[in-house]
Each structure stands twice: as structure tokens, then as C-alpha cells.
């Protein structure tokens, strides 16, 4: 075969002398050469051209220049664009029945009787189930299992499940739904979350000896760090705001759906679009009273999760129960309305935010009081209650921190986890508060932030271990690219610009099921046989965020293979190792780490085999594109397939299992584990808005969105996540709201009245990726899925203030709400025409120079700390003159950590603090 | 208290229905009040056409009826009788993806993918009519479709990229063409 000139000049692999001149079995391709290594993807530390301003990384030597850092199309994308991706409702099994759920029409009622006789008479009805068929409780958190498949005794919100019916077709099932007669005794329902704090004749749940008073308080948290009493004496500026956040729903485009099928051997396969198949697996075993190994949870394609598909759901139990009764597969698909009845969206919240700054422009205190409305069930609420406080203790250094949180049950659909879990609302309150503090101090809000940041490798006031932190770079980039200095407080009335920051966990340090506690968080299995393709088994739930792709990329990179040689099997619990699922932004960090660890084992075996074939020095071997060769003499080497076949001698397929578990970290006080993460992401956004002062209509014109994701393994997906987060956050800040009427009815359970932004509402978004190279992240990566949502809300709120000079404390900022505020401002200022309003202006005070100088100094400090491997510990408080090397609570009495409120506090508690006025039943001795 | 609901409308019986779905003539018996979306999904085998809201708000169920984008959840099947219906399954030619399909994967236009069929169908109709649309024209074409993942920006990017491919006259490679050789560097004679 004639050789083409330029191909000979390639860096490509040359056949080793003495090797047989025919193709290896299994090779069927047609490429003659490996691709030359892309030096732009190889880090400087390995002699490549990829700049590493943050230093080298422990995975640098695994980079083969294949796919890490390259914009990569999702590996399952082609299924989606051809219509061949099977989502929940697309699973059609022969002989399937269609089931419908009978839901409560009442907010709160006792179920007295259920009469199914008429429904059974309807031809085509095959099976009916009620609460009597499933007595066991379940719930996503083992400490708060409070759900039944269907109502046992009581229904707790409109739409709560009462019974379910399976029939030959949907029309029959719907007709049967009508014929099932349920007798209720209506109870007094509560809808205002503030009522949940009071004693009640019939609390929505009974927590036995842990029940708090006779109230509907599901969880209460109290945390004080530092000298909270000293705040008042230090503060020269204080901000106080009472926020009201409406509940919002994930509004994923795919309504929930599930198919259950018991196979002839008596095993259950549940097909469900789930973010956390493993928890469903556990819950099914509890409810059906069968061992877990008798169940195969099959995750279908997931049409959007955002936290809305991360609980084990009662309808999943219903389908399994009906399929067991009928002996046939049962499919349940929700109407859009039912999605709102199952909800699990962001908690409606009342947050009182107090921020204090001292004469040096330091944040000398944050006092937060958050009452959150959990709806009818616990869901993830235990965690949410903590997150509303602990997730705003960074990225700033704080002198004292007080948090009281309470989550109450009300007769609404349950709230739960939603993108930015628990952090979004309180972050919005903190960031707008900082804007107000900057205003009071007459300084630039970006400089105020820059002068108060924690350095890399530090501990927050609550004891979280911060490793990499790219907050400073995020702020500097958005400031520069948005031309902040030319615009802030300088634009005409109706035009405004605002800043917001964010901080989020990259995986939860403690898994939800931590017993036995040495289980890994993530496990990945690899299998490679003679064909050379790599099968990756992982339980990570691909929900569109690109987790399959990121795991495939990690394996491809370590083994030096093109992405098309990697196939992911992540669907079934029968084949996938246990994975905790796609929540708390854990997948990239934990699963890619596990995948790397598995791939490293295979890599070692391939290197050993290469040594055996070529006799080369193992230390000198490097992996390139489908070849392994000596770095000093590339002529000495073998193809990937040759090394593989050598390694397979006498044993067959190579298999490897890699796992990831978080390192030990954090403090020991009650609740210390909430918010702990192996790494944290940071982000800073600048939003530019136009407000029509005559109508109150707000339009976001442009957003500069900088996010520190450690290392963008797949920049295309990271940008997609940033832009998508902006979309969702913009919805919450401007238009989305679950509106409950006077009688507590949900008024907009559909996508017409629940307004998610359409393409016309979306501004231009400039995603800016900041790579801080996390020391423990896979190739340096951290999360990018949830953190980017946080800053958009306060950035828009602050921009609205810049535009018209009014601060909102109620979201969403709908035109009617904003117009009322504008009119009120005009009235108090005696202005007749809204167009005569003055938008705020800024004249810097002397403090501005102090802050700028401190920011400059800290910038140098941070650079030194991130580049210096041998670094001193840095505990929050050093900015206030404390010794950075010891946790302050160990040396200073005033810094004692409190998790129980004092009597002084209880004499005058804030709103959520009232939850602490009640005594747990076990302490009253009456149960 | 016993809850009473209104009885459902009785089915009006089956009627024969003929239409071309992705170039194949389908002769079906459908209920005469059947919705096009149900017929496509349950009887015509087009599970790629998605049901998102049942009330015309999300656009996931978009299909082309005689080349025009229609919300199949708001269309009676009878309205589409004898028409040419194109769903997402009808966009590719064999294993050659339509450029709009290829670009949705390459440019990040599809994340979870549930809304993707609707977007693809609508934008393929746009490109058919206007091979090089402006960003504003693209936005107007997709204004009836909701996407919760992408924030639309990469969708617009995808359509723009597809339009460039279409105007340059290129086509997308056959997806069954040979993939990477695990044993490269060897000439096979």
C-alpha cells in the first residue's frame, strides 16, 4: 500500500521490529496511525503546553491528551436526537396495564373508608391497591421515613395518594378512578408556615418521642459560632431584611413515569427515570418486604431531574404493588398537574437576614433566621434546614455566625431538594445584604467582597475544609468583562447592574446511608476483553448533565483511548455497582475519581505487559493515542491492542473496580456533617437589567457568569450547566412561583401559569470558566451543576436596585410587586412622575482605599498559599486578629460553639427561633 | 364526605385513519376523538414524540404536518388524516443524521433530551424554509418550545451551526462507518 508523504511524518507509532505483519484479531478499523498527542491538552508539569497557573495536579501524569478539557458531545446524545432515547413513559412491555392514582381532593383529612366495589365491576379493571397493601413507611433519609405508598389513616395535602388502579387501558383506568369512592373526615388544615410553629390538635405527622411539643416542626437547627453577643459593639453598619421566597418547582419537561414488572423468576424490575436509583432500591425492599437482591432498578433516560426525581416516590411503590397483584407489567405516567402534587421543589421560605460590618469593612456578623415550609412530608428537609444556614458561611471570613432554622409541615405538596439545595434563598439574602452594606459604607460591592475572602486551604467558621477557591478570579473576571467600573451606579434610571456570588458543595461528605460507614461513595467497574473496547459499569445516574460522558472521558484519558471505544452501562442495579445517585453535585467529583482509580489499575497491567513485550524501562513508558511507548524512544512501543492481549494471557478479560470515599474532615458538633464536602465550587455573576419604571417589568439584558469548577473536564457541558442554571435562577427571581390561593389551593399546577422563561426572556449569557485545579478533584475538577444557580438571583436583585433604587424582599420580582415598591418610593420622596426618580449613585468613602489595599494584599497571600504545597493551616478568624493556625473555639472561650439556644435567646427569639420554645416529647417524659 | 366526579365521555367508537408517518403509509383504526399525540405514540410507533404537558405549553410533542410544525397534543388525529406527518424519527436518512440532529449533540443543544425532538422538528422546518436564519428568526421559531436544561443559548448555537452545514451542502457522516482502530499504526494490505 502506497504511503502518503505527510502521514509518515506523524508522531505516530512505528511497528516494533520483529512483530508479525498482520492485524491483531479484533482490529477492524482503517486508521493507519495514532493521532499525534494534542500538546495543548497536556499540562505544563508533563512537558505539554497547557498552562497551569494554579500549579500541578496529582492526576497530571495520567493525562494522555485525549479528551479531558476538550468540548465533548454527550456520549448518549445520538439516542436523544433520533428519538430513540427511552424515557419513563417510553418503556412499553407486552401485556402492560395502565394505572392511575386516586388522589386526595382535600388538604387534610382522615380516610374513613375506600369502596372499590364499583370500580371492580368495570370491565377492564385488573387490580386496585390502597394503603392497606403497603403498611411500611419509607423516605429518602433514614432518619425521617414518613411516607406511605398510599394514605394510611390520613391524607396530608391535595393530591396525596389514596389508592391506585390498574386497567387494560388508560380510559378504563381513568373511569375506574372516578368509581372508587373514598369517605373522608376533613381536618383543619394549615397553610401558613408560621402556623406550623404553634401547637396543634392534629399535627400532620407524629414523630413519637422525638415530636417537638404538639407542633408541626419537623426539624429545628440552632448554631452559633464566635462571639455573637459582641457583634453589636463591633458593627458600624448593619443590614436587616425579612425575605419571603415563594416555592418553586423543578418543572422538568418529562413528567414522572414508572413501569414495574415482576419477571417469571419472581424478581421485580422497576423502570424509572430516577436521579437516585439506589434509594429507590432500598425503599422498594422496605415497602414490598422483599430482599434488595430480588429487585432490579432500571434507570431509564431521565427527562430532567434538578432534584425533582431524587426521592423514592409513592407512585413507584404503587406500580410495583399493582404489578405484583395483577401479574402483569404496570405503567404509570403523570399528567403535568400531578408533577406539582408530588413537587419536592424549593421550599417556600421566610428568611430574616442580618449582616453587620465593622469599621475596617469586615463582616463582623451574620445572623440568619430561616423558617422553611416543608409541605406534607420530610423528604430531604432535614438537610435543607441545615443548608439554609451553613452554606452561607463561605466564601467570606466572618467574625460571628448565628443561625436558627426550622422546617415545618404544612398541608401542601412536599418541598424537597432542588438545584442549589437549601442554599439558593439564603444566598440571595446574604448577597443582597452585602450590596446594602457596601451602600451604607459607600464602597464598591465587588471590592467589599474581594477584601473579605477566605484563602485557599482554609477552614470556614463552621469548620468546613475549603481546598481550592477561585472566588477572587471569578470576581475579577466578571468585573473586568462587564466593564463594571464604567457602569455601576452610573447608568441612567431604569438601567442597572448588579453582582452576586455563590458557594456550593461538590458532593456531600457524608452519604445519606452511612452504615456501614466504610462503604465508598462511588464505585466504578471496568471490563475490557480482546476487542479492546472498554465497558464501564457505573451506577451514576445520567440525567442529562453528562455524567456518562464525564466517566467515559476519565477512562479514555487514563487509557489513552478515543471516546468511541468506551461504552457506558449505567442503567441497571443488577450490573452497576452501588452509587448514591445524582444529587448534591457529587457525580463528577466522586464517580470520575472512582473511574480514574479503576482505570489506573488497568493502566498498570497494560504497562506491565508492554514491559514484558518490549523490555523497555517501565518508568519511561507513556500512554499516547492507542499506543504505549518509551518516551525517550517512541520507536519502542506496542499498540494498545498488543499490550491488552499480552495482559490477557492466561486470564481473559481485564476487570477492575475503583472506588471513592471522602477523606475524614470537619468538626464534631451536632450537625457538623451537614454541608461538609470534599471540595466547594465558587461563582460570581454580574447581571445587567432594564426596568420599566412605569410598569415594573424587569428584563435581564446580559449576564457575565464566572464559575470556578476546578477543571472543566468537558467545557461544553460546563457552559451548558452555567447557562442552564441562569435560566432556572432567572425563573425563580423574575417569574416562577407556586401560587397558593386564600384557601390553600395551588393555583398554577401547569406550565401555562407556572412561568418558566422562554427563549425570549433569556438574556445573552457569557459563561466564564475559572479553573482552580482542586487538589482532590479528578484532574482537578469540582462541581458545575448547582453552584452556578446561586449568584443569578442576588445579581438580578442588586441590578434592579441599581436601576430604580428599590430593594425587593419578596421573590419573584413580578411587575406588580416591583411597581408597588416603585410607587411607594415615589410617594415617600414626594415624586409625582416615576420617570423623575433618581437611581442610586456612589461616592467612595475613605474605606474604599482600605478595602482595595487589603484585597491587593490578600491576592498575594492567596497566590502564595495555592502554589505552596507546605502551607500553614488557616482558620476563619485570622482577619480579625485571631491565630490562624488553631480553631478559635479551642483557644478562646467566647468562640464556643452553641447548638442549643440560651434562655436569653428564647426570651426574645426570631421567627424560626420559636420552634425552640417547645420541648421534645421525650424530655417531657410523656412518651 | 364522598367525592363525586363527572363521568367520562363515552368513546365514540373506532374509525379507520390513514396518514403517512415519516414516509410510511399507516392504516390504523383509531377512536374518533383520538389526539394525534396518542395515535403517534401508542399506535404509530413514534415514541420519540414526547408528552410534556398535554396542553400545548411545552412544545415537546411538536411534529410536522405537511411540513408545518404542529402541537400534536392539541391536534385531533382526524385533522391530520391523509396528511404527511414527520416526527423526530423521520429526520435522519438511514444512518446519516440530519445536520440539525448532529449539531444538537455537538453544540450542547440537547442535555436531558426530552424536549429535543420538539426542537428538532420545529427547527428543521425553519431551516427548510429559511436555510440561513438570523438569531432572532431562530428564537422566533422556537418560542413555543420550553427547555429546562440548556437555557436555549446552545440550542440557538446548534441551529446556527446546522444552518452553516446545510448552506455549505455538506452532509453528516454515516454513523456506522468504522470507529477507532484499537491497533493503529499498521498498514493492512
CSV table of C-alpha atoms in Angstrom, one decimal, chain A residues 1 13 15 21-24 26-27 29-34 73-74 77-78 80-83 85 87 89-90 92 105-106 171 174-175 177-178 181-184 249-251 253-255 302-304 306 336 531 543-544 562 564-565 626 639-642 716 719-721 723-724 727-728 736 750-752 754 756-760 762-765, chain B residues 1-9 31 38 41-42 47-55 57-58 60 88-89 91-92 95 97 100-102 104-108 110-117 120 136 138-140 142-154 156 172-175 177-189:
chain,number,residue,atom,x,y,z
A,1,UNK,CA,0.0,0.0,0.0
A,13,UNK,CA,3.5,4.7,16.3
A,15,UNK,CA,5.8,-1.1,14.2
A,21,UNK,CA,3.0,-8.1,9.9
A,22,UNK,CA,-0.8,-8.8,10.2
A,23,UNK,CA,-3.5,-7.1,12.0
A,24,UNK,CA,-4.3,-8.3,15.5
A,26,UNK,CA,-10.3,-7.7,17.0
A,27,UNK,CA,-8.8,-4.8,15.0
A,29,UNK,CA,-10.5,-0.2,11.9
A,30,UNK,CA,-8.9,1.5,9.0
A,31,UNK,CA,-6.7,4.2,10.5
A,32,UNK,CA,-3.1,3.6,9.9
A,33,UNK,CA,-1.7,5.8,12.6
A,34,UNK,CA,-2.4,7.0,16.0
A,73,UNK,CA,-20.6,15.9,22.8
A,74,UNK,CA,-22.6,13.8,25.2
A,77,UNK,CA,-26.6,12.4,22.6
A,78,UNK,CA,-27.4,10.5,19.4
A,80,UNK,CA,-31.7,11.7,22.2
A,81,UNK,CA,-31.6,13.4,18.8
A,82,UNK,CA,-33.0,10.4,16.9
A,83,UNK,CA,-35.9,9.9,19.3
A,85,UNK,CA,-33.8,7.5,24.0
A,87,UNK,CA,-37.7,7.8,29.0
A,89,UNK,CA,-43.2,6.5,29.6
A,90,UNK,CA,-41.4,5.0,26.5
A,92,UNK,CA,-43.7,-0.4,26.7
A,105,UNK,CA,-59.2,16.4,46.9
A,106,UNK,CA,-58.7,17.7,50.5
A,171,UNK,CA,-59.6,5.4,29.6
A,174,UNK,CA,-59.5,7.0,34.4
A,175,UNK,CA,-63.1,5.8,34.6
A,177,UNK,CA,-60.5,6.3,39.2
A,178,UNK,CA,-63.9,8.0,39.3
A,181,UNK,CA,-65.4,6.1,46.5
A,182,UNK,CA,-63.5,7.5,49.4
A,183,UNK,CA,-65.0,8.8,52.5
A,184,UNK,CA,-63.1,11.5,54.3
A,249,UNK,CA,-40.9,23.6,41.1
A,250,UNK,CA,-38.2,21.9,39.0
A,251,UNK,CA,-40.6,21.8,36.0
A,253,UNK,CA,-40.0,18.7,30.8
A,254,UNK,CA,-40.6,14.9,31.5
A,255,UNK,CA,-43.4,14.2,33.8
A,302,UNK,CA,-34.2,10.9,32.7
A,303,UNK,CA,-36.0,13.9,31.1
A,304,UNK,CA,-34.7,16.5,33.5
A,306,UNK,CA,-32.9,19.1,39.1
A,336,UNK,CA,-48.3,17.6,34.3
A,531,UNK,CA,-11.9,-6.5,21.2
A,543,UNK,CA,-29.8,12.9,33.9
A,544,UNK,CA,-28.7,15.0,31.0
A,562,UNK,CA,-10.6,7.6,21.8
A,564,UNK,CA,-15.8,5.8,20.8
A,565,UNK,CA,-14.0,2.8,22.4
A,626,UNK,CA,-3.9,3.8,21.5
A,639,UNK,CA,-0.2,-0.8,20.2
A,640,UNK,CA,-2.9,-0.7,22.9
A,641,UNK,CA,-4.3,-4.0,21.5
A,642,UNK,CA,-1.0,-5.7,21.7
A,716,UNK,CA,-19.2,22.3,26.5
A,719,UNK,CA,-21.0,26.0,29.8
A,720,UNK,CA,-24.3,24.3,29.3
A,721,UNK,CA,-24.7,23.9,33.1
A,723,UNK,CA,-26.3,28.8,31.1
A,724,UNK,CA,-29.0,26.4,32.2
A,727,UNK,CA,-32.2,30.0,33.1
A,728,UNK,CA,-33.6,28.3,36.2
A,736,UNK,CA,-41.7,31.3,38.8
A,750,UNK,CA,-49.4,23.7,34.8
A,751,UNK,CA,-46.7,25.2,32.6
A,752,UNK,CA,-49.0,27.9,31.3
A,754,UNK,CA,-46.2,28.4,36.2
A,756,UNK,CA,-40.5,29.3,33.2
A,757,UNK,CA,-38.5,31.6,31.0
A,758,UNK,CA,-39.0,31.1,27.3
A,759,UNK,CA,-36.3,31.8,24.7
A,760,UNK,CA,-37.4,35.5,24.5
A,762,UNK,CA,-33.3,34.7,28.2
A,763,UNK,CA,-30.5,37.3,28.1
A,764,UNK,CA,-27.2,36.8,26.5
A,765,UNK,CA,-25.1,34.8,28.9
B,1,UNK,CA,-67.8,13.0,52.6
B,2,UNK,CA,-67.8,11.2,49.3
B,3,UNK,CA,-66.1,12.7,46.3
B,4,UNK,CA,-68.1,12.6,43.1
B,5,UNK,CA,-66.7,13.3,39.8
B,6,UNK,CA,-68.3,13.7,36.4
B,7,UNK,CA,-68.4,10.5,34.3
B,8,UNK,CA,-66.1,10.5,31.4
B,9,UNK,CA,-67.3,11.0,27.8
B,31,UNK,CA,-61.1,6.3,18.3
B,38,UNK,CA,-51.7,9.5,21.4
B,41,UNK,CA,-47.1,7.3,20.4
B,42,UNK,CA,-49.4,4.4,21.1
B,47,UNK,CA,-42.2,7.1,20.9
B,48,UNK,CA,-39.7,9.8,20.0
B,49,UNK,CA,-42.6,12.3,20.1
B,50,UNK,CA,-42.8,13.3,23.7
B,51,UNK,CA,-45.7,14.2,26.0
B,52,UNK,CA,-44.8,17.0,28.4
B,53,UNK,CA,-47.9,18.9,29.4
B,54,UNK,CA,-50.9,17.9,27.3
B,55,UNK,CA,-52.0,21.5,26.9
B,57,UNK,CA,-47.4,24.8,26.6
B,58,UNK,CA,-44.1,22.9,26.3
B,60,UNK,CA,-42.3,18.6,23.3
B,88,UNK,CA,-38.2,13.2,15.0
B,89,UNK,CA,-37.7,9.6,13.8
B,91,UNK,CA,-35.4,13.5,10.2
B,92,UNK,CA,-32.4,11.2,9.6
B,95,UNK,CA,-27.7,6.4,9.5
B,97,UNK,CA,-28.3,12.2,10.7
B,100,UNK,CA,-29.7,19.7,12.9
B,101,UNK,CA,-29.6,16.4,14.8
B,102,UNK,CA,-25.8,16.2,14.6
B,104,UNK,CA,-27.7,19.4,18.7
B,105,UNK,CA,-25.3,16.8,20.1
B,106,UNK,CA,-22.1,18.6,19.0
B,107,UNK,CA,-23.1,22.0,20.3
B,108,UNK,CA,-24.8,21.1,23.5
B,110,UNK,CA,-29.6,18.7,24.0
B,111,UNK,CA,-28.9,17.9,27.6
B,112,UNK,CA,-31.6,15.7,29.1
B,113,UNK,CA,-33.0,15.4,25.6
B,114,UNK,CA,-36.7,15.2,26.5
B,115,UNK,CA,-37.6,18.5,24.7
B,116,UNK,CA,-35.1,17.8,21.9
B,117,UNK,CA,-37.5,16.0,19.5
B,120,UNK,CA,-35.5,19.4,16.2
B,136,UNK,CA,-33.8,36.5,16.0
B,138,UNK,CA,-34.3,31.1,15.2
B,139,UNK,CA,-35.6,32.4,18.5
B,140,UNK,CA,-39.0,33.2,17.0
B,142,UNK,CA,-38.5,28.0,18.9
B,143,UNK,CA,-40.6,30.4,21.1
B,144,UNK,CA,-43.3,27.8,21.5
B,145,UNK,CA,-40.8,25.2,22.9
B,146,UNK,CA,-39.7,25.1,26.5
B,147,UNK,CA,-36.3,23.7,27.5
B,148,UNK,CA,-35.4,23.4,31.2
B,149,UNK,CA,-31.8,22.4,30.8
B,150,UNK,CA,-30.0,24.4,28.3
B,151,UNK,CA,-31.2,28.0,28.7
B,152,UNK,CA,-31.7,27.9,24.9
B,153,UNK,CA,-28.3,29.5,24.2
B,154,UNK,CA,-26.7,26.3,23.0
B,156,UNK,CA,-29.6,28.6,19.1
B,172,UNK,CA,-23.2,14.2,8.2
B,173,UNK,CA,-21.1,11.0,8.0
B,174,UNK,CA,-22.8,7.7,8.3
B,175,UNK,CA,-22.8,6.7,11.9
B,177,UNK,CA,-18.6,4.0,9.5
B,178,UNK,CA,-15.7,2.3,11.2
B,179,UNK,CA,-14.7,3.6,14.6
B,180,UNK,CA,-11.3,3.9,16.1
B,181,UNK,CA,-8.9,1.0,15.4
B,182,UNK,CA,-7.5,-0.4,18.7
B,183,UNK,CA,-4.4,-1.5,16.8
B,184,UNK,CA,-3.3,1.6,14.8
B,185,UNK,CA,0.0,2.1,13.1
B,186,UNK,CA,-0.3,-0.8,10.9
B,187,UNK,CA,-1.0,-0.9,7.2
B,188,UNK,CA,-3.4,-3.7,6.1
B,189,UNK,CA,-2.8,-4.8,2.6
